[in-house]
Every structure is written in structure tokens, then in C-alpha cells.
Amino acid sequence: MKLKTLSIAMMGLAAPGLVAADELLEMQKNDNNWVMPAGDYANTRYSELTQITKDNVKDLNMAWSFSTGVLRGHEGNALVMDGTMYVHTAFPNIVFALDLNNDGAIKWKYEPKQNYDETVPVMCCDTVNRGL
């Protein structure tokens, strides 16, 4: 009986993760989305978008830029979903949502409350953040 109860409990805990994985795979089918740091579970870093080609890449210019205001290492990748780019910073770990349909205008910003003197001394390898 205990094993059966434990099995049911474990399935209940795993189910939300499976649903989330399915949602990611569905969003990944849209080439305008970049929902994982390397593009997909295989880490291919490949997109089938055709707007940039070997013939026109030389003509590219900067469309817009964005500064997080944090001067430490930025080691994570941006994620893109439905016209919004999500970018994070090194400490103080700010997350920005940028509107790709409006020259990268900030849609919202999340800045967690953290105590610098308690947090930074116990961080490994500088104050970088490698992912959302």
C-alpha cells in the first residue's frame, strides 16, 4: 500500500514538469521563438529563419541596442517568446522583458531584493548569472 501511495505521489510531482516540457516543444516549433538557451534540447543553436542569408549578411546594421546597466559578466542567453525577449543580468540578477516589436522597449523589469554583503561573498566565479 505504501509503495502504491508513493508511486501515485511521484507521478503527481512529475506531471507538471512533463506538461512544461511539452509546452516548450510546442513553442519551439515557431522559428520566431528561442525558448531554450541553445535553441533546443540538442543544443544545436540553429534556426531555420531565412531573413539573413550569406548574400545579405554584409548589409546588416544595428537595429537597436539595450544596456542592462550592469557591468559584470553576462554569460547567459536571451530567450524569445511571442515577440518578447527576456534578458537577465549578473548580480543583482535583474530580469528584463523587451518588446521586439517596439525597438526593444522595456515591457517590465524584475529586480529581486538581495543583500549585497550577504550574497556576493558566497558566490562562485564572480557575480555572473548563466540563465533564467
PDB file of C-alpha atoms in Angstrom:
ATOM      1  CA  MET A   1       0.000   0.000   0.000  1.00  0.00           C
ATOM      2  CA  LYS A   2       2.814   2.411   0.869  1.00  0.00           C
ATOM      3  CA  LEU A   3       4.527   1.710  -2.461  1.00  0.00           C
ATOM      4  CA  LYS A   4       1.312   2.413  -4.369  1.00  0.00           C
ATOM      5  CA  THR A   5       0.782   5.691  -2.485  1.00  0.00           C
ATOM      6  CA  LEU A   6       4.390   6.696  -3.106  1.00  0.00           C
ATOM      7  CA  SER A   7       4.072   5.870  -6.818  1.00  0.00           C
ATOM      8  CA  ILE A   8       0.939   7.992  -7.156  1.00  0.00           C
ATOM      9  CA  ALA A   9       2.599  10.864  -5.297  1.00  0.00           C
ATOM     10  CA  MET A  10       5.668  10.694  -7.555  1.00  0.00           C
ATOM     11  CA  MET A  11       3.507  10.759 -10.696  1.00  0.00           C
ATOM     12  CA  GLY A  12       1.717  13.811  -9.331  1.00  0.00           C
ATOM     13  CA  LEU A  13       5.035  15.560  -8.790  1.00  0.00           C
ATOM     14  CA  ALA A  14       6.374  14.667 -12.246  1.00  0.00           C
ATOM     15  CA  ALA A  15       3.265  15.629 -14.228  1.00  0.00           C
ATOM     16  CA  PRO A  16       3.771  19.439 -14.160  1.00  0.00           C
ATOM     17  CA  GLY A  17       7.319  19.012 -15.467  1.00  0.00           C
ATOM     18  CA  LEU A  18       6.109  16.887 -18.355  1.00  0.00           C
ATOM     19  CA  VAL A  19       3.457  19.462 -19.238  1.00  0.00           C
ATOM     20  CA  ALA A  20       6.063  22.246 -19.132  1.00  0.00           C
ATOM     21  CA  ALA A  21       8.380  20.237 -21.409  1.00  0.00           C
ATOM     22  CA  ASP A  22       5.531  19.676 -23.871  1.00  0.00           C
ATOM     23  CA  GLU A  23       4.745  23.405 -23.875  1.00  0.00           C
ATOM     24  CA  LEU A  24       8.400  24.210 -24.629  1.00  0.00           C
ATOM     25  CA  LEU A  25       8.446  21.752 -27.516  1.00  0.00           C
ATOM     26  CA  GLU A  26       5.259  23.304 -28.913  1.00  0.00           C
ATOM     27  CA  MET A  27       6.643  26.861 -28.645  1.00  0.00           C
ATOM     28  CA  GLN A  28       9.906  25.682 -30.205  1.00  0.00           C
ATOM     29  CA  LYS A  29       8.055  24.816 -33.447  1.00  0.00           C
ATOM     30  CA  ASN A  30       7.715  28.548 -34.149  1.00  0.00           C
ATOM     31  CA  ASP A  31      11.098  29.663 -35.517  1.00  0.00           C
ATOM     32  CA  ASN A  32      10.466  33.186 -34.208  1.00  0.00           C
ATOM     33  CA  ASN A  33      10.731  31.796 -30.674  1.00  0.00           C
ATOM     34  CA  TRP A  34      14.026  30.927 -28.985  1.00  0.00           C
ATOM     35  CA  VAL A  35      12.740  29.243 -25.843  1.00  0.00           C
ATOM     36  CA  MET A  36      15.878  27.421 -24.706  1.00  0.00           C
ATOM     37  CA  PRO A  37      19.412  28.768 -24.245  1.00  0.00           C
ATOM     38  CA  ALA A  38      20.803  26.795 -27.204  1.00  0.00           C
ATOM     39  CA  GLY A  39      17.603  26.728 -29.234  1.00  0.00           C
ATOM     40  CA  ASP A  40      16.578  23.147 -28.480  1.00  0.00           C
ATOM     41  CA  TYR A  41      17.291  20.165 -26.236  1.00  0.00           C
ATOM     42  CA  ALA A  42      20.025  19.020 -28.648  1.00  0.00           C
ATOM     43  CA  ASN A  43      21.836  22.388 -28.225  1.00  0.00           C
ATOM     44  CA  THR A  44      22.065  22.876 -31.996  1.00  0.00           C
ATOM     45  CA  ARG A  45      21.973  26.714 -31.861  1.00  0.00           C
ATOM     46  CA  TYR A  46      20.324  26.503 -35.279  1.00  0.00           C
ATOM     47  CA  SER A  47      17.373  28.436 -36.660  1.00  0.00           C
ATOM     48  CA  GLU A  48      15.551  27.861 -39.932  1.00  0.00           C
ATOM     49  CA  LEU A  49      14.780  31.570 -40.296  1.00  0.00           C
ATOM     50  CA  THR A  50      15.721  32.798 -43.779  1.00  0.00           C
ATOM     51  CA  GLN A  51      15.720  36.588 -43.377  1.00  0.00           C
ATOM     52  CA  ILE A  52      19.532  36.688 -43.073  1.00  0.00           C
ATOM     53  CA  THR A  53      21.445  34.940 -45.845  1.00  0.00           C
ATOM     54  CA  LYS A  54      25.062  34.633 -46.939  1.00  0.00           C
ATOM     55  CA  ASP A  55      24.272  37.238 -49.601  1.00  0.00           C
ATOM     56  CA  ASN A  56      22.803  39.932 -47.330  1.00  0.00           C
ATOM     57  CA  VAL A  57      24.714  39.410 -44.094  1.00  0.00           C
ATOM     58  CA  LYS A  58      27.264  42.036 -45.193  1.00  0.00           C
ATOM     59  CA  ASP A  59      24.489  44.651 -45.262  1.00  0.00           C
ATOM     60  CA  LEU A  60      23.344  44.175 -41.666  1.00  0.00           C
ATOM     61  CA  ASN A  61      23.242  47.198 -39.387  1.00  0.00           C
ATOM     62  CA  MET A  62      22.348  47.566 -35.739  1.00  0.00           C
ATOM     63  CA  ALA A  63      18.577  47.971 -35.373  1.00  0.00           C
ATOM     64  CA  TRP A  64      18.657  48.918 -31.675  1.00  0.00           C
ATOM     65  CA  SER A  65      20.712  48.304 -28.557  1.00  0.00           C
ATOM     66  CA  PHE A  66      19.964  47.799 -24.904  1.00  0.00           C
ATOM     67  CA  SER A  67      22.127  48.280 -21.824  1.00  0.00           C
ATOM     68  CA  THR A  68      21.283  46.392 -18.657  1.00  0.00           C
ATOM     69  CA  GLY A  69      23.273  48.876 -16.599  1.00  0.00           C
ATOM     70  CA  VAL A  70      25.206  46.013 -15.002  1.00  0.00           C
ATOM     71  CA  LEU A  71      28.910  45.991 -15.841  1.00  0.00           C
ATOM     72  CA  ARG A  72      29.729  42.456 -14.652  1.00  0.00           C
ATOM     73  CA  GLY A  73      29.842  39.357 -16.856  1.00  0.00           C
ATOM     74  CA  HIS A  74      26.737  38.495 -18.850  1.00  0.00           C
ATOM     75  CA  GLU A  75      27.081  34.766 -19.507  1.00  0.00           C
ATOM     76  CA  GLY A  76      23.510  33.646 -20.121  1.00  0.00           C
ATOM     77  CA  ASN A  77      21.481  33.655 -23.309  1.00  0.00           C
ATOM     78  CA  ALA A  78      18.409  35.696 -24.031  1.00  0.00           C
ATOM     79  CA  LEU A  79      15.154  33.823 -24.576  1.00  0.00           C
ATOM     80  CA  VAL A  80      12.494  34.928 -27.082  1.00  0.00           C
ATOM     81  CA  MET A  81       8.821  34.045 -26.893  1.00  0.00           C
ATOM     82  CA  ASP A  82       5.977  35.640 -28.831  1.00  0.00           C
ATOM     83  CA  GLY A  83       7.778  38.889 -29.639  1.00  0.00           C
ATOM     84  CA  THR A  84       9.278  39.376 -26.182  1.00  0.00           C
ATOM     85  CA  MET A  85      12.977  38.952 -25.391  1.00  0.00           C
ATOM     86  CA  TYR A  86      13.857  38.003 -21.816  1.00  0.00           C
ATOM     87  CA  VAL A  87      17.327  39.104 -20.689  1.00  0.00           C
ATOM     88  CA  HIS A  88      18.979  38.694 -17.289  1.00  0.00           C
ATOM     89  CA  THR A  89      21.995  40.285 -15.691  1.00  0.00           C
ATOM     90  CA  ALA A  90      24.774  39.293 -13.381  1.00  0.00           C
ATOM     91  CA  PHE A  91      24.288  40.354  -9.742  1.00  0.00           C
ATOM     92  CA  PRO A  92      21.867  41.938  -8.810  1.00  0.00           C
ATOM     93  CA  ASN A  93      20.115  39.387 -11.102  1.00  0.00           C
ATOM     94  CA  ILE A  94      17.717  41.758 -12.838  1.00  0.00           C
ATOM     95  CA  VAL A  95      15.363  40.297 -15.461  1.00  0.00           C
ATOM     96  CA  PHE A  96      14.098  42.470 -18.318  1.00  0.00           C
ATOM     97  CA  ALA A  97      11.309  41.767 -20.808  1.00  0.00           C
ATOM     98  CA  LEU A  98      11.960  43.671 -24.040  1.00  0.00           C
ATOM     99  CA  ASP A  99       9.352  44.322 -26.737  1.00  0.00           C
ATOM    100  CA  LEU A 100      10.859  43.187 -30.048  1.00  0.00           C
ATOM    101  CA  ASN A 101       8.028  44.875 -31.943  1.00  0.00           C
ATOM    102  CA  ASN A 102       8.889  48.260 -30.405  1.00  0.00           C
ATOM    103  CA  ASP A 103      12.686  48.623 -30.803  1.00  0.00           C
ATOM    104  CA  GLY A 104      13.419  46.710 -27.611  1.00  0.00           C
ATOM    105  CA  ALA A 105      11.380  48.939 -25.308  1.00  0.00           C
ATOM    106  CA  ILE A 106      11.240  47.619 -21.738  1.00  0.00           C
ATOM    107  CA  LYS A 107       7.895  45.901 -21.090  1.00  0.00           C
ATOM    108  CA  TRP A 108       8.760  45.133 -17.488  1.00  0.00           C
ATOM    109  CA  LYS A 109      11.720  44.721 -15.179  1.00  0.00           C
ATOM    110  CA  TYR A 110      12.134  42.459 -12.138  1.00  0.00           C
ATOM    111  CA  GLU A 111      14.776  43.384  -9.595  1.00  0.00           C
ATOM    112  CA  PRO A 112      14.959  40.956  -6.665  1.00  0.00           C
ATOM    113  CA  LYS A 113      15.759  42.254  -3.207  1.00  0.00           C
ATOM    114  CA  GLN A 114      19.143  40.861  -2.210  1.00  0.00           C
ATOM    115  CA  ASN A 115      21.667  41.910   0.381  1.00  0.00           C
ATOM    116  CA  TYR A 116      24.973  42.544  -1.404  1.00  0.00           C
ATOM    117  CA  ASP A 117      27.135  41.902   1.675  1.00  0.00           C
ATOM    118  CA  GLU A 118      25.444  38.556   2.369  1.00  0.00           C
ATOM    119  CA  THR A 119      25.162  37.339  -1.214  1.00  0.00           C
ATOM    120  CA  VAL A 120      28.287  38.307  -3.154  1.00  0.00           C
ATOM    121  CA  PRO A 121      30.933  36.888  -0.760  1.00  0.00           C
ATOM    122  CA  VAL A 122      29.491  33.372  -1.104  1.00  0.00           C
ATOM    123  CA  MET A 123      29.097  33.440  -4.893  1.00  0.00           C
ATOM    124  CA  CYS A 124      31.365  31.321  -7.036  1.00  0.00           C
ATOM    125  CA  CYS A 125      33.263  32.534 -10.049  1.00  0.00           C
ATOM    126  CA  ASP A 126      32.360  36.256  -9.933  1.00  0.00           C
ATOM    127  CA  THR A 127      28.810  37.541  -9.823  1.00  0.00           C
ATOM    128  CA  VAL A 128      27.629  36.149 -13.149  1.00  0.00           C
ATOM    129  CA  ASN A 129      24.268  34.539 -13.827  1.00  0.00           C
ATOM    130  CA  ARG A 130      24.038  31.872 -16.505  1.00  0.00           C
ATOM    131  CA  GLY A 131      20.343  31.568 -17.114  1.00  0.00           C
ATOM    132  CA  LEU A 132      16.758  32.433 -16.427  1.00  0.00           C
TER     133      LEU A 132
END
